[in-house]
CSV table of C-alpha atoms in Angstrom, one decimal:
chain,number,residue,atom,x,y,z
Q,1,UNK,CA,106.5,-44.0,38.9
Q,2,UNK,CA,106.3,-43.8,34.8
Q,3,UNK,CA,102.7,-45.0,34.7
Q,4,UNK,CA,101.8,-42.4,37.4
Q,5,UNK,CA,103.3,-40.0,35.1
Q,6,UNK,CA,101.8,-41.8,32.1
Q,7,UNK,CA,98.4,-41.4,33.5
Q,8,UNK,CA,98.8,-37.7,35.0
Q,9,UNK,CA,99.9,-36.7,31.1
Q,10,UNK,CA,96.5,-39.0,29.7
Q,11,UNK,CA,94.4,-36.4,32.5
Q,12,UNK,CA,95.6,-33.0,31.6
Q,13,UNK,CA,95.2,-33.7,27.9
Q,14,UNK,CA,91.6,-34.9,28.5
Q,15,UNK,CA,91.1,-31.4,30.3
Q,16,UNK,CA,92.8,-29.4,27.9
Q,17,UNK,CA,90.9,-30.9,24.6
Q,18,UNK,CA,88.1,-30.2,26.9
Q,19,UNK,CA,88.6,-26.5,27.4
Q,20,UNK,CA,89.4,-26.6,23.5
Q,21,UNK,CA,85.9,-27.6,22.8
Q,22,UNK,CA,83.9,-25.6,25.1
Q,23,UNK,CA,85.7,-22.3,24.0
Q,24,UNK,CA,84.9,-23.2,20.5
Q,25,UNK,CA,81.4,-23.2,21.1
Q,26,UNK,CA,80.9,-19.9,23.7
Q,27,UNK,CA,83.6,-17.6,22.9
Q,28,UNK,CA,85.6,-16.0,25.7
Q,29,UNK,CA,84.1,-12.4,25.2
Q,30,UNK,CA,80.2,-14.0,25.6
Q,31,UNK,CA,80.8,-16.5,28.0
Q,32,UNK,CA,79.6,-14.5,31.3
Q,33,UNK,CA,77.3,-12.0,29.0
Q,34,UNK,CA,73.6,-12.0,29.9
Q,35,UNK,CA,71.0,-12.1,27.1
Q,36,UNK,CA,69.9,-8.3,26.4
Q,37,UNK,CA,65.4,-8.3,26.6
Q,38,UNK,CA,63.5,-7.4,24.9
Q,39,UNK,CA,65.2,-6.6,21.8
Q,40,UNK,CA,64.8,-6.1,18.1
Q,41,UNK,CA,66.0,-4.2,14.6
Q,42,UNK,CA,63.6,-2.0,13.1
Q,43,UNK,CA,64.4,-1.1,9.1
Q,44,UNK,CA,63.5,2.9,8.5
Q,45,UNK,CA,63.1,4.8,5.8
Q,46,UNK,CA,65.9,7.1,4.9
Q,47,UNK,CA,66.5,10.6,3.9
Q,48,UNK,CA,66.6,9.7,0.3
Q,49,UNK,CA,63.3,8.0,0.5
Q,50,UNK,CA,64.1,4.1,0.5
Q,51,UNK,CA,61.7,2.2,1.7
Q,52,UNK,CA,63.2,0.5,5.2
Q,53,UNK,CA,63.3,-3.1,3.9
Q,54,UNK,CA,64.4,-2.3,0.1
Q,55,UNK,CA,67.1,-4.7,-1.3
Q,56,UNK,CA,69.9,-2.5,-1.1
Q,57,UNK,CA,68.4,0.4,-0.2
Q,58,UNK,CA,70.4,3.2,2.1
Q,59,UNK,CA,68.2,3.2,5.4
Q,60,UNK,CA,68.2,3.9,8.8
Q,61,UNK,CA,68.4,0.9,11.0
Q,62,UNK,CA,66.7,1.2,14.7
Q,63,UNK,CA,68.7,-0.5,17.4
Q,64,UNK,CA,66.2,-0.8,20.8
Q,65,UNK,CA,66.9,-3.2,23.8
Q,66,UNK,CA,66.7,-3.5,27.7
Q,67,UNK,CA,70.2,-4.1,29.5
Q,68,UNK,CA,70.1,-7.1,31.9
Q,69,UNK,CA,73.1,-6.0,34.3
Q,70,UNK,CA,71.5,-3.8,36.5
Q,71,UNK,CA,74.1,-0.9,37.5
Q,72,UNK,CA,76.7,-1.9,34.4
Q,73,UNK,CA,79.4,0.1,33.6
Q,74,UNK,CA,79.1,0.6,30.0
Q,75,UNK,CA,81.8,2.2,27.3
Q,76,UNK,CA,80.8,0.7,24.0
Q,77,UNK,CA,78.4,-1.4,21.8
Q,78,UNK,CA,79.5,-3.8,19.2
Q,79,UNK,CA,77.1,-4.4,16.2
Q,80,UNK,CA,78.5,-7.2,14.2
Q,81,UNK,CA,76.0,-7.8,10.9
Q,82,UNK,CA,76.2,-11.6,10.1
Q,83,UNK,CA,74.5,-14.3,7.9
Q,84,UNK,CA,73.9,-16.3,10.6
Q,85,UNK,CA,72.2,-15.6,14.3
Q,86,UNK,CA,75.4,-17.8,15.9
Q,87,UNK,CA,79.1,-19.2,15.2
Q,88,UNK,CA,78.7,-22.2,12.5
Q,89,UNK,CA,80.4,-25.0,13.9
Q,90,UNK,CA,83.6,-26.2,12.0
Q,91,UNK,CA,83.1,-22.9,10.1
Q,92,UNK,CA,83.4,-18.9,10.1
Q,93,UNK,CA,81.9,-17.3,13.2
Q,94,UNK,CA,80.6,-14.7,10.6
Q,95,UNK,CA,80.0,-13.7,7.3
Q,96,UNK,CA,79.3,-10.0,5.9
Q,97,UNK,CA,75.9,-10.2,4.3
Q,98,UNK,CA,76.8,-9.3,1.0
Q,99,UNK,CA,76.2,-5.9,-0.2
Q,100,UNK,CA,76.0,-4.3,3.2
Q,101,UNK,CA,77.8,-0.7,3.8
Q,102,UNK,CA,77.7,0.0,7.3
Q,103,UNK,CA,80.4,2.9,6.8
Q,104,UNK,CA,79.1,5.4,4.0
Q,105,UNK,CA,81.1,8.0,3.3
Q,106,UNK,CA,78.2,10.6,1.0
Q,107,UNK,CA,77.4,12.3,-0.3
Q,108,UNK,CA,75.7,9.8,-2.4
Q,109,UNK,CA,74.9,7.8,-0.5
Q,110,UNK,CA,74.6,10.0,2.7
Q,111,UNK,CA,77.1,9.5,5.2
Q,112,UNK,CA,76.4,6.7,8.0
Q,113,UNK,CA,75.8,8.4,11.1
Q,114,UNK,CA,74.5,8.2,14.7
Q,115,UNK,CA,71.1,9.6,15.7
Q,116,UNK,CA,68.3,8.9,18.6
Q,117,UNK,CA,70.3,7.8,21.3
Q,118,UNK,CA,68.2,7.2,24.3
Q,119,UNK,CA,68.4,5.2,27.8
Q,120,UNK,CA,72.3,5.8,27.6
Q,121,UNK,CA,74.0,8.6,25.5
Q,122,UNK,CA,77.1,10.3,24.4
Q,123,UNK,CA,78.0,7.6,22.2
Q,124,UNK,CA,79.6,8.2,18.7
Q,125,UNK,CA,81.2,6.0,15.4
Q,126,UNK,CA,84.3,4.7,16.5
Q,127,UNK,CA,86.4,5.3,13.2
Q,128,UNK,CA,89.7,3.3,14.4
Q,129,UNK,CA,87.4,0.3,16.1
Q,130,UNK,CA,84.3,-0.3,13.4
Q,131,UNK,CA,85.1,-1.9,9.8
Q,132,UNK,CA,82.5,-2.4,7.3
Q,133,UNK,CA,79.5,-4.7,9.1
Q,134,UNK,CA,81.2,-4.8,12.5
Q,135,UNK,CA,80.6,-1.7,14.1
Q,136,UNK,CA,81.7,-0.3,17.1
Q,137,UNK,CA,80.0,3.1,18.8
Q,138,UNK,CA,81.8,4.2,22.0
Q,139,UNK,CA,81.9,6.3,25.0
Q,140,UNK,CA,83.5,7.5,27.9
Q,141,UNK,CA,82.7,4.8,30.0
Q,142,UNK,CA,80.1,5.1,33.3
Q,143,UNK,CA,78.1,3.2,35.7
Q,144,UNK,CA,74.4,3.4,34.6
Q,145,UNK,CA,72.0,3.2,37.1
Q,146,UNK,CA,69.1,0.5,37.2
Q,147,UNK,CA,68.7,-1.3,33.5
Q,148,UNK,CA,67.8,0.9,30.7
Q,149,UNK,CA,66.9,0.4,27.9
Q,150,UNK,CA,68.7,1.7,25.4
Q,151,UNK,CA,67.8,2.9,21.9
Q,152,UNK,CA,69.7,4.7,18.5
Q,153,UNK,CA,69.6,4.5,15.3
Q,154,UNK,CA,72.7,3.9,12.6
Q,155,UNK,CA,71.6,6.4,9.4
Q,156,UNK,CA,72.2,5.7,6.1
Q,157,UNK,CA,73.3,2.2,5.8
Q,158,UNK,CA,72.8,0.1,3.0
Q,159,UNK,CA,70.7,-2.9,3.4
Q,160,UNK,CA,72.3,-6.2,2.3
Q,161,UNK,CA,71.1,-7.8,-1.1
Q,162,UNK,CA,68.9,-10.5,-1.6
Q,163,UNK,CA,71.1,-13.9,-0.8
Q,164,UNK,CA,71.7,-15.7,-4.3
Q,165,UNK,CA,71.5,-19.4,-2.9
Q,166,UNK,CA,68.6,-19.0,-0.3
Q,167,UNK,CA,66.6,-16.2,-2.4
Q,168,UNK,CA,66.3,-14.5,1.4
Q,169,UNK,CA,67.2,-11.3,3.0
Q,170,UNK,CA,67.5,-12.1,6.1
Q,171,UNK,CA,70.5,-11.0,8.3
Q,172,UNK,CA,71.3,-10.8,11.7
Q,173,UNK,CA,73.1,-8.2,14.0
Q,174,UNK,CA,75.4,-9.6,17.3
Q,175,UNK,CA,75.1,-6.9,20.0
Q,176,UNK,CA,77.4,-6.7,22.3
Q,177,UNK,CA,77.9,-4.4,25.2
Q,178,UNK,CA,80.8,-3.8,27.0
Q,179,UNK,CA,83.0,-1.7,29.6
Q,180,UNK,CA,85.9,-0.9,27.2
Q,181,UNK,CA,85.4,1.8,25.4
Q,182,UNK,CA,86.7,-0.2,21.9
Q,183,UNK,CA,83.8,-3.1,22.2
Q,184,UNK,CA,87.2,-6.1,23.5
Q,185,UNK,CA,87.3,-7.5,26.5
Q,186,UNK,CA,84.1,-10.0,28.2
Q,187,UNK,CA,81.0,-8.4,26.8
Q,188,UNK,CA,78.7,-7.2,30.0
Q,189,UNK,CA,75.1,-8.4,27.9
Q,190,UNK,CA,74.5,-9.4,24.6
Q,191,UNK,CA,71.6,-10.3,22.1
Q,192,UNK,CA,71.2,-10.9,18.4
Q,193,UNK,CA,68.4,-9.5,16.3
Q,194,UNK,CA,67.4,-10.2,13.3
Q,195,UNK,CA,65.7,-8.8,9.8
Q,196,UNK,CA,65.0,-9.1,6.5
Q,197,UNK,CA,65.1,-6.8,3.2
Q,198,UNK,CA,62.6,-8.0,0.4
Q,199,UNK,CA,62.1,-7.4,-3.1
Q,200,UNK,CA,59.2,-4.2,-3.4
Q,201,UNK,CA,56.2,-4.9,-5.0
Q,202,UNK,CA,56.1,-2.3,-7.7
Q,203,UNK,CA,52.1,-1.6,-8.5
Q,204,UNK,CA,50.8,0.9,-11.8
Q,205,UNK,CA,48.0,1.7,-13.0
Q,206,UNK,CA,46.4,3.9,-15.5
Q,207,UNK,CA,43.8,6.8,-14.8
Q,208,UNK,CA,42.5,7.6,-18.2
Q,209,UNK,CA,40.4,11.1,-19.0
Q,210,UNK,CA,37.2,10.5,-17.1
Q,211,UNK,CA,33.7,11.4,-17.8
Q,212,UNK,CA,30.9,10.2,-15.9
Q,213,UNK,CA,27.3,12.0,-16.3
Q,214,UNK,CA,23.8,10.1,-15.7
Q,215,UNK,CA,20.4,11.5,-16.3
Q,216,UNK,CA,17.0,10.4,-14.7
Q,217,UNK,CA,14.0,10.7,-12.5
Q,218,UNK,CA,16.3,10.3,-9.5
Q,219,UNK,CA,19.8,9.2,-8.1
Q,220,UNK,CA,21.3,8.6,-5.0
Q,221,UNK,CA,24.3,8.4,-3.3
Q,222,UNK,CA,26.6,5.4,-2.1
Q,223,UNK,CA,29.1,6.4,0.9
Q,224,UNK,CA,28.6,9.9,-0.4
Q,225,UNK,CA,29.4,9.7,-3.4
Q,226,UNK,CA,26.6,10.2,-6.2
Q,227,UNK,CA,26.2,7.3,-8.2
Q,228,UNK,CA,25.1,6.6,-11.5
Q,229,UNK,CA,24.2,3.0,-10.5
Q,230,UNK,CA,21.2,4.3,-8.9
Q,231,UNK,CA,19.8,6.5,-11.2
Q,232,UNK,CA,16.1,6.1,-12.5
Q,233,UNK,CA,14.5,5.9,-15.6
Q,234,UNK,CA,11.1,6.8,-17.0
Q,235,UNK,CA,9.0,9.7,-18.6
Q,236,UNK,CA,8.4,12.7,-15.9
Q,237,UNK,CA,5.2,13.7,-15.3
Q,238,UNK,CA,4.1,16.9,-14.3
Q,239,UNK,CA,2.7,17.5,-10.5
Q,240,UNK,CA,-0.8,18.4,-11.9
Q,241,UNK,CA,-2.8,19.1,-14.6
Q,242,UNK,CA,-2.0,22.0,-16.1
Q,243,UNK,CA,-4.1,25.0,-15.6
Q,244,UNK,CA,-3.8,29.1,-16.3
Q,245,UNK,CA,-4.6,29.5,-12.7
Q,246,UNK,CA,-1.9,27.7,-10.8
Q,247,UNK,CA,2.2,26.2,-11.7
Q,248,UNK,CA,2.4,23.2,-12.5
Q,249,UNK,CA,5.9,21.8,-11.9
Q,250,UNK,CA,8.6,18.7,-12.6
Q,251,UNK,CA,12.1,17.9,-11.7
Q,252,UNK,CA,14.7,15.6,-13.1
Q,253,UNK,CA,18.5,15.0,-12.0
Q,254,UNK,CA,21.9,14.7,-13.4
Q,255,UNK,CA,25.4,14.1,-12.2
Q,256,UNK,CA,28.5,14.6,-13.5
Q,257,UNK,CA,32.4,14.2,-12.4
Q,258,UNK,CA,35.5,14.8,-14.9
Q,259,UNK,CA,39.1,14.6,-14.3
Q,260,UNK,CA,39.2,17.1,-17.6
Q,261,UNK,CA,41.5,20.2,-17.7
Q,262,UNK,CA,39.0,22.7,-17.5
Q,263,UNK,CA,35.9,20.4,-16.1
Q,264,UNK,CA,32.9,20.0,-18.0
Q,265,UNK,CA,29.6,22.2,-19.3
Q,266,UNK,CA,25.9,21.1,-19.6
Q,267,UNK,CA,23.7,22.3,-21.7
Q,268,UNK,CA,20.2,21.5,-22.3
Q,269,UNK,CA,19.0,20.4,-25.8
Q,270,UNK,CA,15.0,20.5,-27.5
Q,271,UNK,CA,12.1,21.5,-28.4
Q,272,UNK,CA,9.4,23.1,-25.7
Q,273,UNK,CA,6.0,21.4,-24.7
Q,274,UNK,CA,4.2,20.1,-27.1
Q,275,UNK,CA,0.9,18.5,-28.9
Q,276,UNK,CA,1.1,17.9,-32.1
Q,277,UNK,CA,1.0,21.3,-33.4
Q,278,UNK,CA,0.3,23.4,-30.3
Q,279,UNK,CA,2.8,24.4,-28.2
Q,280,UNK,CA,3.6,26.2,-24.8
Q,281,UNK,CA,5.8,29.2,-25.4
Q,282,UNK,CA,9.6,28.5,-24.2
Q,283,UNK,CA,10.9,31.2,-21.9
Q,284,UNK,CA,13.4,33.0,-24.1
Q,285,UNK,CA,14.3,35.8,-21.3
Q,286,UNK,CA,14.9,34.6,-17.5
Q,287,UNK,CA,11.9,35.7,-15.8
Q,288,UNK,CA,9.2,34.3,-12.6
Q,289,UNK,CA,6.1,32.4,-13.5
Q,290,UNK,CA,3.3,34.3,-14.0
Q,291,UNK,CA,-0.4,33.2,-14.6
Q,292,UNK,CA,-2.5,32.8,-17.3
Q,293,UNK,CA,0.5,33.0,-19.8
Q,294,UNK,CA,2.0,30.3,-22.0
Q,295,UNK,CA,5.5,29.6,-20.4
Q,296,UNK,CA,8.3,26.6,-20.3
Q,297,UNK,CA,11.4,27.2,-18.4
Q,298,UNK,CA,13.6,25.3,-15.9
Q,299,UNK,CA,16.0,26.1,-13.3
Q,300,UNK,CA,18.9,24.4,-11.1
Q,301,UNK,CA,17.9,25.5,-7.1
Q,302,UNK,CA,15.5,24.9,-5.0
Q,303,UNK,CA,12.3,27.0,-5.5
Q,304,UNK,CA,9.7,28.2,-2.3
Q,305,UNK,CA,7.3,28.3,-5.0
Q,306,UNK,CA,7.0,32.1,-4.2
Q,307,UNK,CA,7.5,34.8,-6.9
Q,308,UNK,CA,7.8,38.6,-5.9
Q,309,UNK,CA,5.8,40.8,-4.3
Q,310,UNK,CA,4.9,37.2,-2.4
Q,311,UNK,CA,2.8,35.8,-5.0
Q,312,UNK,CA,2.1,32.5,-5.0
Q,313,UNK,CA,2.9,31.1,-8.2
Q,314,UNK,CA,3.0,27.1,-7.3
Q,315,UNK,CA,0.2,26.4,-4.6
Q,316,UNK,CA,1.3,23.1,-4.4
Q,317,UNK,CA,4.7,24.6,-2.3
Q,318,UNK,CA,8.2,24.6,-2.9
Q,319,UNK,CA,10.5,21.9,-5.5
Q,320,UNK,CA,13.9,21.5,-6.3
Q,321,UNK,CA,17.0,21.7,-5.2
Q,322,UNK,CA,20.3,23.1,-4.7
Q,323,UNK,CA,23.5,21.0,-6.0
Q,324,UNK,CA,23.8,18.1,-3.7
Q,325,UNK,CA,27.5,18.8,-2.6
Q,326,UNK,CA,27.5,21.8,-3.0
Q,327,UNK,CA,30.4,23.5,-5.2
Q,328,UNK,CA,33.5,24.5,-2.9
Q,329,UNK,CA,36.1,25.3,-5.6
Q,330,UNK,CA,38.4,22.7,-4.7
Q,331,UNK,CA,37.3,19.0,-5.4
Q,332,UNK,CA,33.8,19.4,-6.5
Q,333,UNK,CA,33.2,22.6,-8.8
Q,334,UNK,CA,30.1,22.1,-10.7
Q,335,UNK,CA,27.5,24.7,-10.5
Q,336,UNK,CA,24.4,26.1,-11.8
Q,337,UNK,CA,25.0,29.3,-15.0
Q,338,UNK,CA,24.4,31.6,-12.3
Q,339,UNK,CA,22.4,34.4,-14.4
Q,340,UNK,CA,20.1,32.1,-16.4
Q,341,UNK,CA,19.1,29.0,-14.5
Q,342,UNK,CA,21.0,29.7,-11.2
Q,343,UNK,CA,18.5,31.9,-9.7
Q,344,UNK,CA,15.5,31.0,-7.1
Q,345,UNK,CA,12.0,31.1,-8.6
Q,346,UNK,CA,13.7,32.7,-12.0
Q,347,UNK,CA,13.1,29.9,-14.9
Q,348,UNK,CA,14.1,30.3,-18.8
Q,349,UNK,CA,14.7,27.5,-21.4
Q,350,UNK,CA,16.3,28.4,-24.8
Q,351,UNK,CA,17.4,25.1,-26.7
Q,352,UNK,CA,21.6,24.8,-26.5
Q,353,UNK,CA,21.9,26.6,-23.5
Q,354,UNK,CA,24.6,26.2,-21.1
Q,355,UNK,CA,23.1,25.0,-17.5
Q,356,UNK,CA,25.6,23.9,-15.4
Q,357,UNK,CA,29.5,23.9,-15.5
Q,358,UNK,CA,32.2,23.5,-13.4
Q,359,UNK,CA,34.2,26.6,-13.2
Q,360,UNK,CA,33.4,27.8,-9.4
Q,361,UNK,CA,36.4,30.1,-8.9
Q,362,UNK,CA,38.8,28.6,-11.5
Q,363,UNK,CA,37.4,26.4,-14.5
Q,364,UNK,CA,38.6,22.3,-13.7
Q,365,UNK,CA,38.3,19.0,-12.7
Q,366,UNK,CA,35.7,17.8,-10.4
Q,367,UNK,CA,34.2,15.2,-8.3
Q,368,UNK,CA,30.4,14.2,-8.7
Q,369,UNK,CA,27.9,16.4,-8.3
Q,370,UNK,CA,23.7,15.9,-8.1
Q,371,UNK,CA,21.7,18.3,-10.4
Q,372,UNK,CA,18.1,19.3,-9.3
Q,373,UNK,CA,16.7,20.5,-12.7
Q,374,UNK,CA,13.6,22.0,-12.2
Q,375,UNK,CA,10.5,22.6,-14.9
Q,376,UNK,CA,7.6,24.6,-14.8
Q,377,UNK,CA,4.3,25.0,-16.9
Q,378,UNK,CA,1.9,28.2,-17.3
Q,379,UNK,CA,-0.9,28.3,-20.0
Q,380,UNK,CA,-3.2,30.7,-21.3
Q,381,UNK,CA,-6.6,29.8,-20.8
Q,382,UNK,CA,-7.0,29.4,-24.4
Q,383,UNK,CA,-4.6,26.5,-24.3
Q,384,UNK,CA,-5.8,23.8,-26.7
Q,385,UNK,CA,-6.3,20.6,-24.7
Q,386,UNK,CA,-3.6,17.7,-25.3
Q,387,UNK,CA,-0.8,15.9,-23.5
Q,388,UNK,CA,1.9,18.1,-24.2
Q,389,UNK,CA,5.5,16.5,-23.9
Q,390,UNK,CA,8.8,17.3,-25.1
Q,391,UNK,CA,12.5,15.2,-24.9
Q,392,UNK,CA,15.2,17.1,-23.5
Q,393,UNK,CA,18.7,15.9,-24.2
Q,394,UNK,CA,21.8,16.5,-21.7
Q,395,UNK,CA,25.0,17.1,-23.1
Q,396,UNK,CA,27.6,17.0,-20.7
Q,397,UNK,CA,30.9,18.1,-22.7
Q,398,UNK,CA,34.6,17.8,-21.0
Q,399,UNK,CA,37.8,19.9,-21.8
Q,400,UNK,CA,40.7,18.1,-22.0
């Protein structure tokens, strides 16, 4: 009869060592949960402009995930933050990531709150139930119909710092949902989620003042942007010989972009046509090409090659150009001196003058712009014969 004893004793213990080990490993709260999917942890920014996944940073932390229970009667959530997904074995079931503040009290930082609650509602911070990275939201509990999912997002908490032995910040949140209304009892599902804080990458750079201007035959765009990569080089001939019966004509470009104060101003610099000591007369006055006179002068638009009256001054048709983008008094404000060489078919060059500038509106910075400079040539028909040339220099000046 002792041995029977003996070995009934020897049995129970075996079963009761057993039940020891298997509640170690599934606690009695998960053991008849269902895994909550999909699932996840999405880092926000927050009101005071922390990026989602700073180190340390207050942020808003969106919670989204499908129940599995269809029909569950549901009261509360537990959010446990931890260092680890699961229980360690032969250690703590879970550890605080360090520097986390689930329960903010503001104003600095604002005060941890409960916001975009979706799939089931009516849940609020349980005070009594949630301690610092163990939170509990609660509500009176109901039957849910179907399996929603549910979504909401816990403002203003501060992100964990960057774990000292594994450089890392990752962390993991238990959820847990229950029919009590204080997140005890068997939880109905559960999940964990995880994610990670990181160090920001902190970028800086310096925009000095700025002034780019080209000068050539020709330049195009890239992407639309004019670009003094492409400009041309070379001397600019004339479209024909010269003559007191018909215009001859030439164009040139420039471009020009400044992040200056007040933008920029071009002005034209030199002498008028030439041959050694003969010379075309420079048009002094603004004025339209006429005939059988001696006259230099340029212009920034695009000419018909039409004067008044509908005279045909250039027989060889129209030239030029307006500003290629054109001037809009925001980004891009460079434009033709309106009185002097801004007008169609109306030409004057007086060495030093002011051509173009970026003041359309309000003086000031500006984007690239193309310049269409063109020239035009009248002489007398007592012109002594020679190549006549001249070098025009471009001075493009910012205001800083």
């Amino acid at each position: 009869m002792l041995t029977k004893n003996k070995k009934i004793t020897k049995i129970l213990s075996i079963f009761v060592l057993a039940t020891v080990v298997l509640t170690q490993i599934l606690p009695l709260s998960m053991a008849h949960a269902v895994a909550l999917s999909p699932r996840s942890l999405t880092l926000v920014a927050g009101s005071n402009g922390d990026a989602g996944a700073k180190v340390s940073g207050t942020v808003n932390h969106d919670f989204n995930f499908k129940m599995a229970t269809a029909g569950a009667d549901i009261g509360s959530i537990r959010l446990q933050y931890c260092t680890t997904a699961a229980a360690v074995p032969s250690g703590l079931d879970c550890t605080t990531p360090p520097g986390l503040n689930t329960q903010n009290t503001g104003p600095t930082p604002p005060a941890t709150a409960l916001a975009n609650q979706a799939g089931v509602t009516g849940f609020t911070i349980s005070g009594v139930d949630s301690i610092n990275g163990n939170m509990v939201i609660t509500r009176t509990h109901a039957v849910v119909g179907g399996v929603p999912t549910i979504s909401f997002t816990l403002q203003n908490v501060t992100n964990p710092s960057t774990n000292p032995i594994t450089n890392s910040g990752t962390f993991f949140v238990r959820v847990s949902v229950y029919t009590s209304e204080d997140g005890t009892g068997a939880a109905i599902d559960s999940g964990t989620v995880a994610a990670s804080t990181v160090t920001q990458i902190e970028l800086s750079g310096i925009m000095p003042e700025s002034l780019v201007f080209c000068v050539g035959k020709t330049i195009t765009k890239t992407d639309n942007v004019p670009d003094c990569r492409t400009v041309t080089t070379g001397t600019i001939t004339f479209n024909q010989l010269f003559s007191p019966s018909d215009t001859a004509f030439a164009t040139s470009q420039m471009a020009a972009s400044t992040n200056a104060a007040t933008g920029y101003v071009i002005t034209v610099n030199g002498n008028t046509l030439e041959s050694g000591s003969n010379t075309i007369a420079q048009m002094s006055t603004t004025g339209i090409p006429i005939h059988g006179i001696a006259q230099f002068g340029l212009n920034l638009v695009a000419n018909t090659g039409i004067g008044g009256g509908s005279v045909v001054y250039a027989s060889a048709g129209a030239f030029g150009a307006a500003a290629d983008l054109v001037a809009n008094g925001t980004n891009l404000k460079g434009q033709a001196a309106a009185a002097t060489y801004g007008v169609a078919e109306q030409f004057k060059y007086t060495t030093g003058d002011p051509v173009a500038k970026s003041d359309n509106v309000i003086a000031g910075p500006s984007d690239a712009q193309i310049f269409t400079v063109s020239y035009i040539a009248n002489v007398t028909g007592s012109q002594p014969a020679g190549t006549y040339s001249t070098t025009l220099t471009y001075i493009c000046t910012p205001t800083f």
